[in-house]
Amino acid sequence: MSAEANMTTTNTVTPNTINIDGQDIPFKNGQTIMDAALAAGVYIPHLCHKPGLTPHGSCKLCTVDIGSRSMSTSASDRRTQTKFSVDIDRRSVSACTTPAVAGQQISNDTPALNEVRKTITQMLFIEGNHLCPACEKTGNCTLQAVAYHLGMLDGHFPQFFPRREVDASHPTVMLDLDRCILCELCVRASREVDGKNVFAIAGRGINAHLIVNSPSGKLVDSDLETGDMAVHICPVGAILIKEHGYEVPIGRRTFDLHQVGEIGLEPVILAKARHTNE
Amino acid sequence: MSKIRIATTSLAGCFGCHMSFLDMDERLVALLEHVELNRSPLTDIKHCDPCDIGLVEGGLCNADNVHVLREFRANCKILIAVGACAINGGVPAMRNHFNLRECLEEAFLNGVGVDNPQIPNDIELPLLLDKVHPLHEVVHIDYYLPGCPPSADEFLSVLGDLLEGREPALPKNLLHYD
Ligand code: SF4
Ligand code: SF4
Ligand code: FES
């Protein structure tokens, strides 16, 4: 795009509006692209984001492309003097951590981005032990629902089959790290909503793992209680409430009845762990 | 028009996918107008002739599984991994967290109610693989049919697409892993 064309775009920008896949979306100052999209009923796939908690930006499922941001480029800008016509301002960002800025032209629901998201999802599956038929969370699991949304048929990569421990020490809550995707939602919920500090991530890279903040490292010695948000927020089957398994039969669960892309499902998903009659 | 030739087999699976295939019920009658079954537990034909489609249920847990899978790959133009076990190892792969000796000792020596404890070692028994593997780690797989088991509708959707010469595209409402 020539500098002149860029200037034209700048001039037509509506204040406090971003554009996602051709649709103008209003935002308030301080909102991220994700906040604005969700408020406008536009689904951007996400796993480590929950409205109300500090964004974490770790799963990268919400990757979107921003192209041709409205910034003035002059003819002397070296970046416009390239031999080939390239969109110099195009970049991929996490929608959940990137502030909305007036005039952003955002691509979200494109075949290319969804293919990248599918690859990320496949990696999440093969890194852990996700045997859905034997998992109590099946049908209520956001990771699985996102995989359905993206049309994932297989894990593509060789399975890691890591050996991870189950912590069944707590009287009402159990922790099965086979399925933890390290989204840190429980960490943030415990810290920011429950006012506790039960969970943390330790280690780096492939050695990253969830730890429990208690003298023994076991859940039973932490101050976790069934009513805590941290217990209910896990998007996968890593944190489960004991003695309530299979209360809702497979086939009648949240994502048997809903698509993950429906907006406003958060209360349904959270409520699911507490009541059984949907 | 000659019929499309299909072979099926169950490796480290539970035959659930085959039962689900039979769940097509009366729709099987119409399907069999266009399809003939070759090697399959349903026909008891022991080896593959050249086939158009191979449906493989179950992952790989022993040397015989690998042998059969290679025969299918060599003879089938289109090879489909059917069900959770074929796709990611499934429930049999839960043994991958333990070493093989631990599993054998638990099942045949120390298990509850074991009578005359001994680890089977008859020459007829295929050797167990160290770990259970999904199919695509050993041969190229052309398409995947997820589910535990995939529903009769899923089989029909994918076979229907192939019979009509289309690339299979499982509708999202049929996609499930459980
Ligand atoms: S956590 Fe979700 S994706 Fe993982 S095994 Fe359970 S249902 Fe499947
Ligand atoms: S236990 Fe659940 S909520 Fe916590 S980091 Fe793991 S996947 Fe996320
Ligand atoms: S939802 Fe944005 S990085 Fe996870």
Coordinates of C-alpha atoms and ligand atoms in Angstrom, one line a residue:
Chain A
M1 CA 0.0 0.0 0.0
S2 CA 1.4 3.4 -0.8
A3 CA 1.9 6.0 1.8
E4 CA -0.8 8.1 0.3
A5 CA -3.3 5.3 0.5
N6 CA -2.3 4.8 4.1
M7 CA -3.1 8.4 4.9
T8 CA -6.5 8.0 3.4
T9 CA -7.2 5.1 5.7
T10 CA -6.1 7.2 8.6
N11 CA -8.5 9.9 7.8
T12 CA -11.5 7.7 7.6
V13 CA -10.9 6.0 11.0
T14 CA -13.9 6.3 13.3
P15 CA -12.7 7.2 16.8
N16 CA -12.7 4.2 19.3
T17 CA -13.5 1.7 16.6
I18 CA -11.5 -1.3 15.5
N19 CA -12.3 -3.5 12.6
I20 CA -12.4 -7.3 12.8
D21 CA -12.9 -9.2 9.6
G22 CA -14.6 -6.2 8.0
Q23 CA -16.9 -5.5 10.9
D24 CA -16.6 -2.2 12.9
I25 CA -16.4 -2.8 16.6
P26 CA -16.5 -0.1 19.2
F27 CA -14.2 -0.2 22.2
K28 CA -13.7 1.7 25.4
N29 CA -10.3 3.0 26.4
G30 CA -8.3 0.4 28.2
Q31 CA -10.1 -2.6 26.5
T32 CA -8.1 -5.2 24.8
I33 CA -9.0 -6.5 21.3
M34 CA -10.5 -9.6 23.1
D35 CA -12.6 -7.5 25.5
A36 CA -14.0 -5.4 22.6
A37 CA -14.7 -8.5 20.4
L38 CA -16.5 -10.4 23.2
A39 CA -18.5 -7.4 24.1
A40 CA -19.6 -7.1 20.5
G41 CA -20.4 -10.8 20.2
V42 CA -17.4 -11.7 18.1
Y43 CA -15.7 -14.9 19.0
I44 CA -11.9 -15.1 19.0
P45 CA -10.8 -18.6 20.1
H46 CA -9.2 -18.6 23.5
L47 CA -8.2 -20.9 26.3
C48 CA -6.2 -19.0 28.9
H49 CA -8.5 -16.0 29.0
K50 CA -11.5 -15.4 31.2
P51 CA -13.2 -12.0 31.5
G52 CA -12.5 -10.5 34.9
L53 CA -9.0 -12.1 35.4
T54 CA -5.8 -10.4 34.4
P55 CA -4.9 -11.6 30.8
H56 CA -2.1 -14.0 30.7
G57 CA -1.4 -14.4 27.0
S58 CA 0.1 -17.8 27.2
C59 CA -2.0 -20.2 25.0
K60 CA -1.7 -18.1 21.8
L61 CA -5.0 -19.4 20.6
C62 CA -6.3 -15.9 20.3
T63 CA -3.6 -15.0 17.8
V64 CA -5.0 -12.4 15.3
D65 CA -3.3 -10.5 12.5
I66 CA -3.3 -6.7 12.6
G67 CA -2.6 -5.2 9.2
S68 CA -2.1 -1.7 8.0
R69 CA -2.4 0.1 11.3
S70 CA -3.2 3.6 10.8
M71 CA 0.2 5.2 11.3
S72 CA 1.6 7.9 9.1
T73 CA 4.4 6.6 6.9
S74 CA 6.4 9.1 5.0
A75 CA 8.1 8.4 1.6
S76 CA 11.4 8.5 3.4
D77 CA 10.4 5.6 5.7
R78 CA 12.9 2.9 4.7
R79 CA 10.2 0.3 5.3
T80 CA 8.2 1.5 2.4
Q81 CA 11.1 1.4 0.0
T82 CA 11.3 -2.4 -0.3
K83 CA 11.4 -4.0 -3.7
F84 CA 8.2 -6.0 -3.2
S85 CA 4.9 -4.8 -2.0
V86 CA 4.7 -6.1 1.6
D87 CA 2.3 -5.2 4.3
I88 CA 5.0 -3.7 6.5
D89 CA 2.7 -3.2 9.5
R90 CA 1.2 -6.6 9.5
R91 CA 1.9 -8.5 12.6
S92 CA 0.4 -11.3 14.7
V93 CA -0.6 -10.5 18.3
S94 CA -2.5 -12.1 21.1
A95 CA -5.9 -10.5 21.2
C96 CA -6.2 -11.0 24.9
T97 CA -3.2 -8.9 25.8
T98 CA -3.1 -6.3 23.0
P99 CA -4.9 -3.0 23.7
A100 CA -7.5 -2.0 21.1
V101 CA -6.3 1.1 19.2
A102 CA -8.6 3.1 16.9
G103 CA -8.2 2.0 13.3
Q104 CA -6.8 -1.4 13.8
Q105 CA -7.6 -3.7 10.8
I106 CA -7.8 -7.1 12.4
S107 CA -8.1 -10.6 10.7
N108 CA -9.5 -13.2 13.0
D109 CA -11.7 -15.9 11.5
T110 CA -9.5 -16.7 8.5
P111 CA -8.6 -20.2 7.2
A112 CA -4.9 -19.4 7.7
L113 CA -5.3 -18.3 11.4
N114 CA -7.6 -21.2 12.2
E115 CA -5.0 -23.6 10.8
V116 CA -2.3 -22.1 13.0
R117 CA -4.7 -22.4 16.0
K118 CA -5.5 -26.0 15.1
T119 CA -1.7 -26.8 15.2
I120 CA -1.4 -25.1 18.6
T121 CA -4.4 -27.2 19.8
Q122 CA -2.8 -30.3 18.5
M123 CA 0.4 -29.6 20.4
L124 CA -1.7 -29.1 23.6
F125 CA -3.2 -32.5 23.1
I126 CA -0.1 -34.4 22.4
E127 CA 1.9 -32.8 25.2
G128 CA -0.4 -34.1 27.8
N129 CA -2.5 -37.3 28.2
H130 CA -5.8 -36.4 26.7
L131 CA -7.8 -39.6 26.6
C132 CA -11.2 -38.0 26.2
P133 CA -13.3 -41.2 26.4
A134 CA -11.8 -41.9 29.9
C135 CA -12.0 -38.2 31.1
E136 CA -14.8 -37.0 33.3
K137 CA -14.6 -33.5 31.7
T138 CA -15.5 -34.7 28.2
G139 CA -18.3 -32.7 26.8
N140 CA -17.7 -29.9 29.3
C141 CA -14.1 -29.3 28.3
T142 CA -13.1 -26.1 26.6
L143 CA -9.9 -27.5 25.0
Q144 CA -12.0 -30.3 23.4
A145 CA -14.7 -27.8 22.3
V146 CA -12.0 -25.5 20.7
A147 CA -10.6 -28.6 18.9
Y148 CA -14.1 -29.3 17.6
H149 CA -14.5 -25.7 16.5
L150 CA -11.3 -25.9 14.6
G151 CA -12.1 -29.3 13.0
M152 CA -9.2 -31.1 14.6
L153 CA -9.4 -34.8 13.7
D154 CA -6.0 -36.0 15.0
G155 CA -3.0 -35.0 17.1
H156 CA -0.7 -34.9 14.1
F157 CA 2.5 -34.9 16.2
P158 CA 4.0 -37.9 18.0
Q159 CA 2.4 -38.4 21.4
F160 CA 4.5 -37.4 24.4
F161 CA 2.7 -39.7 26.8
P162 CA 4.3 -37.9 29.8
R163 CA 4.1 -39.4 33.2
R164 CA 2.4 -37.0 35.5
E165 CA 0.9 -37.5 39.0
V166 CA -2.6 -37.4 40.3
D167 CA -3.1 -35.6 43.6
A168 CA -6.2 -37.1 45.2
S169 CA -5.3 -36.1 48.8
H170 CA -8.0 -33.4 49.2
P171 CA -11.3 -34.5 50.5
T172 CA -13.4 -32.8 47.8
V173 CA -11.1 -31.8 45.0
M174 CA -8.8 -33.8 42.8
L175 CA -5.9 -32.7 40.6
D176 CA -5.0 -34.8 37.5
L177 CA -2.0 -33.1 35.9
D178 CA -2.2 -35.4 32.9
R179 CA -4.7 -32.9 31.5
C180 CA -3.2 -29.6 32.7
I181 CA -2.6 -27.2 29.8
L182 CA -0.8 -24.6 32.1
C183 CA -3.3 -21.9 31.3
E184 CA -2.8 -20.4 34.8
L185 CA -6.6 -19.7 35.2
C186 CA -6.6 -21.5 38.5
V187 CA -3.5 -19.6 39.6
R188 CA -5.1 -16.3 38.8
A189 CA -8.5 -17.1 40.1
S190 CA -7.0 -18.2 43.4
R191 CA -4.9 -15.1 43.7
E192 CA -7.2 -12.5 42.3
V193 CA -10.7 -13.7 43.2
D194 CA -10.3 -16.2 46.1
G195 CA -7.7 -14.1 47.9
K196 CA -5.5 -17.2 48.3
N197 CA -2.5 -18.4 46.6
V198 CA -3.0 -22.1 46.1
F199 CA -1.5 -22.7 42.7
A200 CA 1.6 -21.7 40.8
I201 CA 3.5 -22.8 37.7
A202 CA 7.1 -24.0 38.3
G203 CA 9.8 -24.9 35.8
R204 CA 10.3 -23.7 32.3
G205 CA 9.6 -24.8 28.8
I206 CA 8.7 -28.5 28.6
N207 CA 9.4 -28.8 32.3
A208 CA 6.8 -26.3 33.3
H209 CA 4.2 -27.8 35.6
L210 CA 1.5 -26.8 38.1
I211 CA 2.5 -26.9 41.8
V212 CA 0.4 -26.5 44.9
N213 CA 1.4 -24.0 47.5
S214 CA 1.4 -26.0 50.7
P215 CA 4.1 -27.4 53.0
S216 CA 3.7 -30.9 51.6
G217 CA 2.9 -29.8 48.1
K218 CA -0.4 -31.7 48.4
L219 CA -3.8 -30.2 47.9
V220 CA -5.0 -31.5 51.3
D221 CA -2.6 -29.2 53.1
S222 CA -3.6 -26.1 51.1
D223 CA -6.4 -23.8 52.1
L224 CA -8.4 -24.7 48.9
E225 CA -12.2 -25.1 49.4
T226 CA -14.9 -26.4 47.1
G227 CA -16.5 -23.0 46.8
D228 CA -13.3 -21.3 45.5
M229 CA -13.4 -20.0 41.9
A230 CA -10.0 -21.8 41.4
V231 CA -11.8 -25.1 41.7
H232 CA -14.4 -24.3 39.1
I233 CA -12.4 -22.4 36.5
C234 CA -10.2 -25.1 35.0
P235 CA -11.0 -25.3 31.3
V236 CA -10.0 -29.0 31.1
G237 CA -10.3 -32.0 33.4
A238 CA -7.3 -31.3 35.5
I239 CA -9.2 -29.9 38.5
L240 CA -12.3 -32.0 39.3
I241 CA -14.7 -32.0 42.1
K242 CA -15.0 -35.4 43.8
E243 CA -18.2 -37.4 44.1
H244 CA -20.0 -35.4 41.3
G245 CA -18.5 -37.3 38.3
Y246 CA -20.9 -38.3 35.5
E247 CA -23.9 -36.5 37.1
V248 CA -24.7 -35.2 33.7
P249 CA -24.5 -38.0 31.1
I250 CA -22.3 -37.7 28.1
G251 CA -24.3 -36.3 25.3
R252 CA -26.1 -33.8 27.5
R253 CA -23.1 -31.7 28.5
T254 CA -22.3 -28.1 27.8
F255 CA -20.6 -28.6 24.4
D256 CA -22.9 -31.4 23.4
L257 CA -25.6 -28.7 23.5
H258 CA -23.6 -25.5 22.7
Q259 CA -20.8 -24.4 20.4
V260 CA -17.7 -22.9 22.0
G261 CA -18.1 -19.9 19.7
E262 CA -21.4 -18.9 21.3
I263 CA -20.9 -15.7 23.3
G264 CA -22.0 -15.5 26.9
L265 CA -21.3 -19.1 27.7
E266 CA -19.0 -18.3 30.7
P267 CA -21.9 -18.5 33.2
V268 CA -23.1 -21.8 31.7
I269 CA -19.6 -23.3 31.9
L270 CA -19.0 -22.1 35.5
A271 CA -22.4 -23.1 36.6
K272 CA -21.9 -26.5 35.2
A273 CA -19.6 -27.5 37.9
R274 CA -22.1 -26.5 40.6
H275 CA -25.5 -27.8 39.3
T276 CA -26.5 -30.6 37.1
N277 CA -29.8 -29.8 35.5
E278 CA -29.1 -28.2 32.2
Chain B
M1 CA -20.1 -50.2 -12.1
S2 CA -17.8 -52.4 -10.0
K3 CA -18.1 -52.1 -6.3
I4 CA -15.8 -50.2 -4.0
R5 CA -13.8 -52.7 -2.0
I6 CA -13.3 -52.1 1.7
A7 CA -11.2 -53.9 4.2
T8 CA -11.5 -53.5 8.0
T9 CA -9.6 -54.7 11.0
S10 CA -9.4 -54.2 14.7
L11 CA -5.9 -53.9 16.2
A12 CA -5.4 -52.8 19.9
G13 CA -9.1 -51.8 20.1
C14 CA -12.2 -53.3 21.7
F15 CA -14.3 -54.0 18.5
G16 CA -16.5 -51.1 19.6
C17 CA -15.8 -49.3 16.3
H18 CA -16.9 -52.3 14.4
M19 CA -20.1 -52.6 16.4
S20 CA -20.7 -48.9 15.6
F21 CA -20.1 -49.6 11.9
L22 CA -22.9 -52.3 12.2
D23 CA -25.1 -49.6 13.9
M24 CA -25.7 -48.4 10.3
D25 CA -28.4 -51.0 10.5
E26 CA -30.7 -51.1 7.5
R27 CA -28.6 -48.4 5.9
L28 CA -26.0 -51.2 5.5
V29 CA -28.2 -52.8 2.8
A30 CA -28.0 -49.7 0.6
L31 CA -24.3 -49.3 1.3
L32 CA -23.6 -52.9 0.3
E33 CA -25.1 -52.2 -3.1
H34 CA -22.0 -50.0 -3.7
V35 CA -19.4 -51.7 -1.5
E36 CA -18.0 -55.1 -1.0
L37 CA -16.1 -56.2 2.1
N38 CA -12.7 -57.8 1.7
R39 CA -10.5 -58.7 4.6
S40 CA -12.5 -58.0 7.7
P41 CA -13.6 -59.7 10.9
L42 CA -17.1 -59.5 9.4
T43 CA -16.1 -61.7 6.4
D44 CA -13.3 -63.8 8.0
I45 CA -11.2 -63.2 4.9
K46 CA -7.7 -63.5 6.3
H47 CA -5.6 -61.3 3.9
C48 CA -6.2 -58.2 1.9
D49 CA -6.6 -58.1 -1.8
P50 CA -6.0 -54.7 -3.4
C51 CA -8.7 -52.5 -1.8
D52 CA -10.0 -49.0 -2.2
I53 CA -10.5 -48.2 1.4
G54 CA -9.1 -49.6 4.6
L55 CA -10.7 -48.9 8.0
V56 CA -8.4 -49.6 10.9
E57 CA -9.7 -49.6 14.5
G58 CA -7.3 -49.7 17.4
G59 CA -3.7 -48.6 18.0
L60 CA -0.6 -50.7 17.9
C61 CA 0.3 -52.8 21.0
N62 CA 2.0 -55.8 19.6
A63 CA 4.2 -57.0 16.6
D64 CA 1.2 -58.6 14.9
N65 CA -0.7 -55.2 14.9
V66 CA 2.2 -53.6 13.1
H67 CA 2.3 -56.4 10.6
V68 CA -1.4 -56.2 9.9
L69 CA -1.3 -52.4 9.6
R70 CA 1.5 -52.6 7.0
E71 CA -0.5 -55.1 5.0
F72 CA -3.4 -52.7 5.0
R73 CA -1.2 -49.8 4.0
A74 CA 0.3 -51.8 1.2
N75 CA -3.1 -52.9 -0.2
C76 CA -5.5 -50.0 0.5
K77 CA -5.6 -46.8 -1.6
I78 CA -7.1 -44.8 1.2
L79 CA -6.4 -45.8 4.8
I80 CA -8.6 -44.4 7.6
A81 CA -7.7 -44.4 11.3
V82 CA -11.0 -45.2 13.0
G83 CA -11.7 -44.3 16.6
A84 CA -9.7 -42.8 19.5
C85 CA -7.3 -45.8 19.9
A86 CA -6.2 -45.7 16.3
I87 CA -5.8 -41.9 16.5
N88 CA -4.0 -41.4 19.8
G89 CA -3.6 -44.9 21.4
G90 CA -6.7 -44.5 23.5
V91 CA -7.3 -46.4 26.7
P92 CA -4.7 -49.1 25.9
A93 CA -2.1 -46.4 25.8
M94 CA -2.7 -45.8 29.5
R95 CA -0.1 -48.5 30.0
N96 CA 2.5 -46.2 28.5
H97 CA 3.1 -44.6 31.9
F98 CA 4.5 -47.9 33.2
N99 CA 7.1 -50.2 31.9
L100 CA 6.0 -53.4 30.2
R101 CA 7.3 -55.6 33.0
E102 CA 5.3 -53.7 35.6
C103 CA 2.1 -54.2 33.6
L104 CA 2.7 -57.9 33.0
E105 CA 3.5 -58.5 36.7
E106 CA 0.4 -56.5 37.8
A107 CA -1.9 -58.4 35.4
F108 CA -0.5 -62.0 35.7
L109 CA 1.4 -62.2 39.0
N110 CA 0.2 -59.7 41.6
G111 CA -3.3 -58.9 40.3
V112 CA -6.4 -59.5 42.5
G113 CA -7.8 -63.1 42.1
V114 CA -4.9 -64.4 39.9
D115 CA -4.8 -68.1 40.0
N116 CA -1.6 -70.0 39.0
P117 CA 0.4 -66.8 38.5
Q118 CA 2.7 -66.8 35.5
I119 CA 3.5 -64.5 32.6
P120 CA 2.2 -66.0 29.4
N121 CA 5.0 -66.8 27.0
D122 CA 3.5 -69.2 24.4
I123 CA 5.3 -69.0 21.1
E124 CA 2.0 -68.3 19.4
L125 CA 1.5 -65.1 21.2
P126 CA 2.6 -61.9 19.4
L127 CA 5.3 -60.0 21.2
L128 CA 4.1 -56.9 23.0
L129 CA 5.5 -53.6 22.0
D130 CA 7.2 -51.6 24.7
K131 CA 4.6 -48.8 24.3
V132 CA 1.3 -48.5 22.6
H133 CA 1.4 -46.3 19.5
P134 CA -1.2 -44.5 17.3
L135 CA -1.3 -45.6 13.7
H136 CA 0.1 -42.5 12.1
E137 CA 3.4 -43.0 14.0
V138 CA 4.0 -46.1 11.8
V139 CA 2.3 -45.6 8.4
H140 CA 0.8 -42.7 6.5
I141 CA -2.9 -42.3 7.3
D142 CA -5.1 -40.5 4.8
Y143 CA -8.1 -39.6 7.0
Y144 CA -9.2 -39.8 10.6
L145 CA -12.6 -40.7 12.0
P146 CA -12.6 -39.7 15.7
G147 CA -14.9 -40.9 18.4
C148 CA -15.1 -43.6 21.0
P149 CA -16.6 -45.1 19.0
P150 CA -17.4 -42.9 15.9
S151 CA -21.1 -43.0 15.4
A152 CA -22.8 -44.9 12.5
D153 CA -23.6 -41.4 11.0
E154 CA -19.9 -40.6 11.0
F155 CA -19.1 -43.8 9.1
L156 CA -21.8 -43.1 6.7
S157 CA -20.8 -39.5 6.2
V158 CA -17.1 -40.3 5.4
L159 CA -17.9 -43.4 3.2
G160 CA -20.6 -41.4 1.5
D161 CA -18.2 -38.7 0.6
L162 CA -15.6 -41.2 -0.7
L163 CA -18.3 -43.1 -2.7
E164 CA -19.3 -39.9 -4.4
G165 CA -15.7 -39.1 -5.2
R166 CA -15.3 -36.2 -2.7
E167 CA -12.6 -35.6 -0.2
P168 CA -14.1 -36.6 3.2
A169 CA -15.2 -33.7 5.3
L170 CA -16.7 -34.7 8.6
P171 CA -19.5 -32.2 9.5
K172 CA -18.7 -30.4 12.8
N173 CA -21.9 -31.5 14.4
L174 CA -20.7 -35.2 14.0
L175 CA -17.2 -34.5 15.4
H176 CA -16.7 -35.8 18.9
Y177 CA -13.9 -37.5 20.8
D178 CA -16.0 -39.4 23.3
Ligands
SF4_1 S1 -9.3 -32.5 29.5 FE1 -10.6 -32.2 27.7 S2 -9.3 -32.7 26.0 FE2 -8.3 -33.5 27.8 S3 -9.0 -35.7 28.0 FE3 -10.4 -34.4 29.2 S4 -12.1 -34.0 27.8 FE4 -10.4 -34.6 26.5
SF4_2 S1 -5.1 -27.0 36.5 FE1 -6.5 -26.3 34.9 S2 -6.8 -24.1 35.3 FE2 -4.9 -24.7 36.4 S3 -3.3 -24.3 34.9 FE3 -3.9 -26.4 34.6 S4 -5.4 -26.4 33.0 FE4 -5.2 -24.3 33.7
FES3 S1 -6.4 -16.5 25.2 FE1 -5.0 -15.0 24.5 S2 -3.1 -16.1 24.7 FE2 -4.6 -17.5 25.6

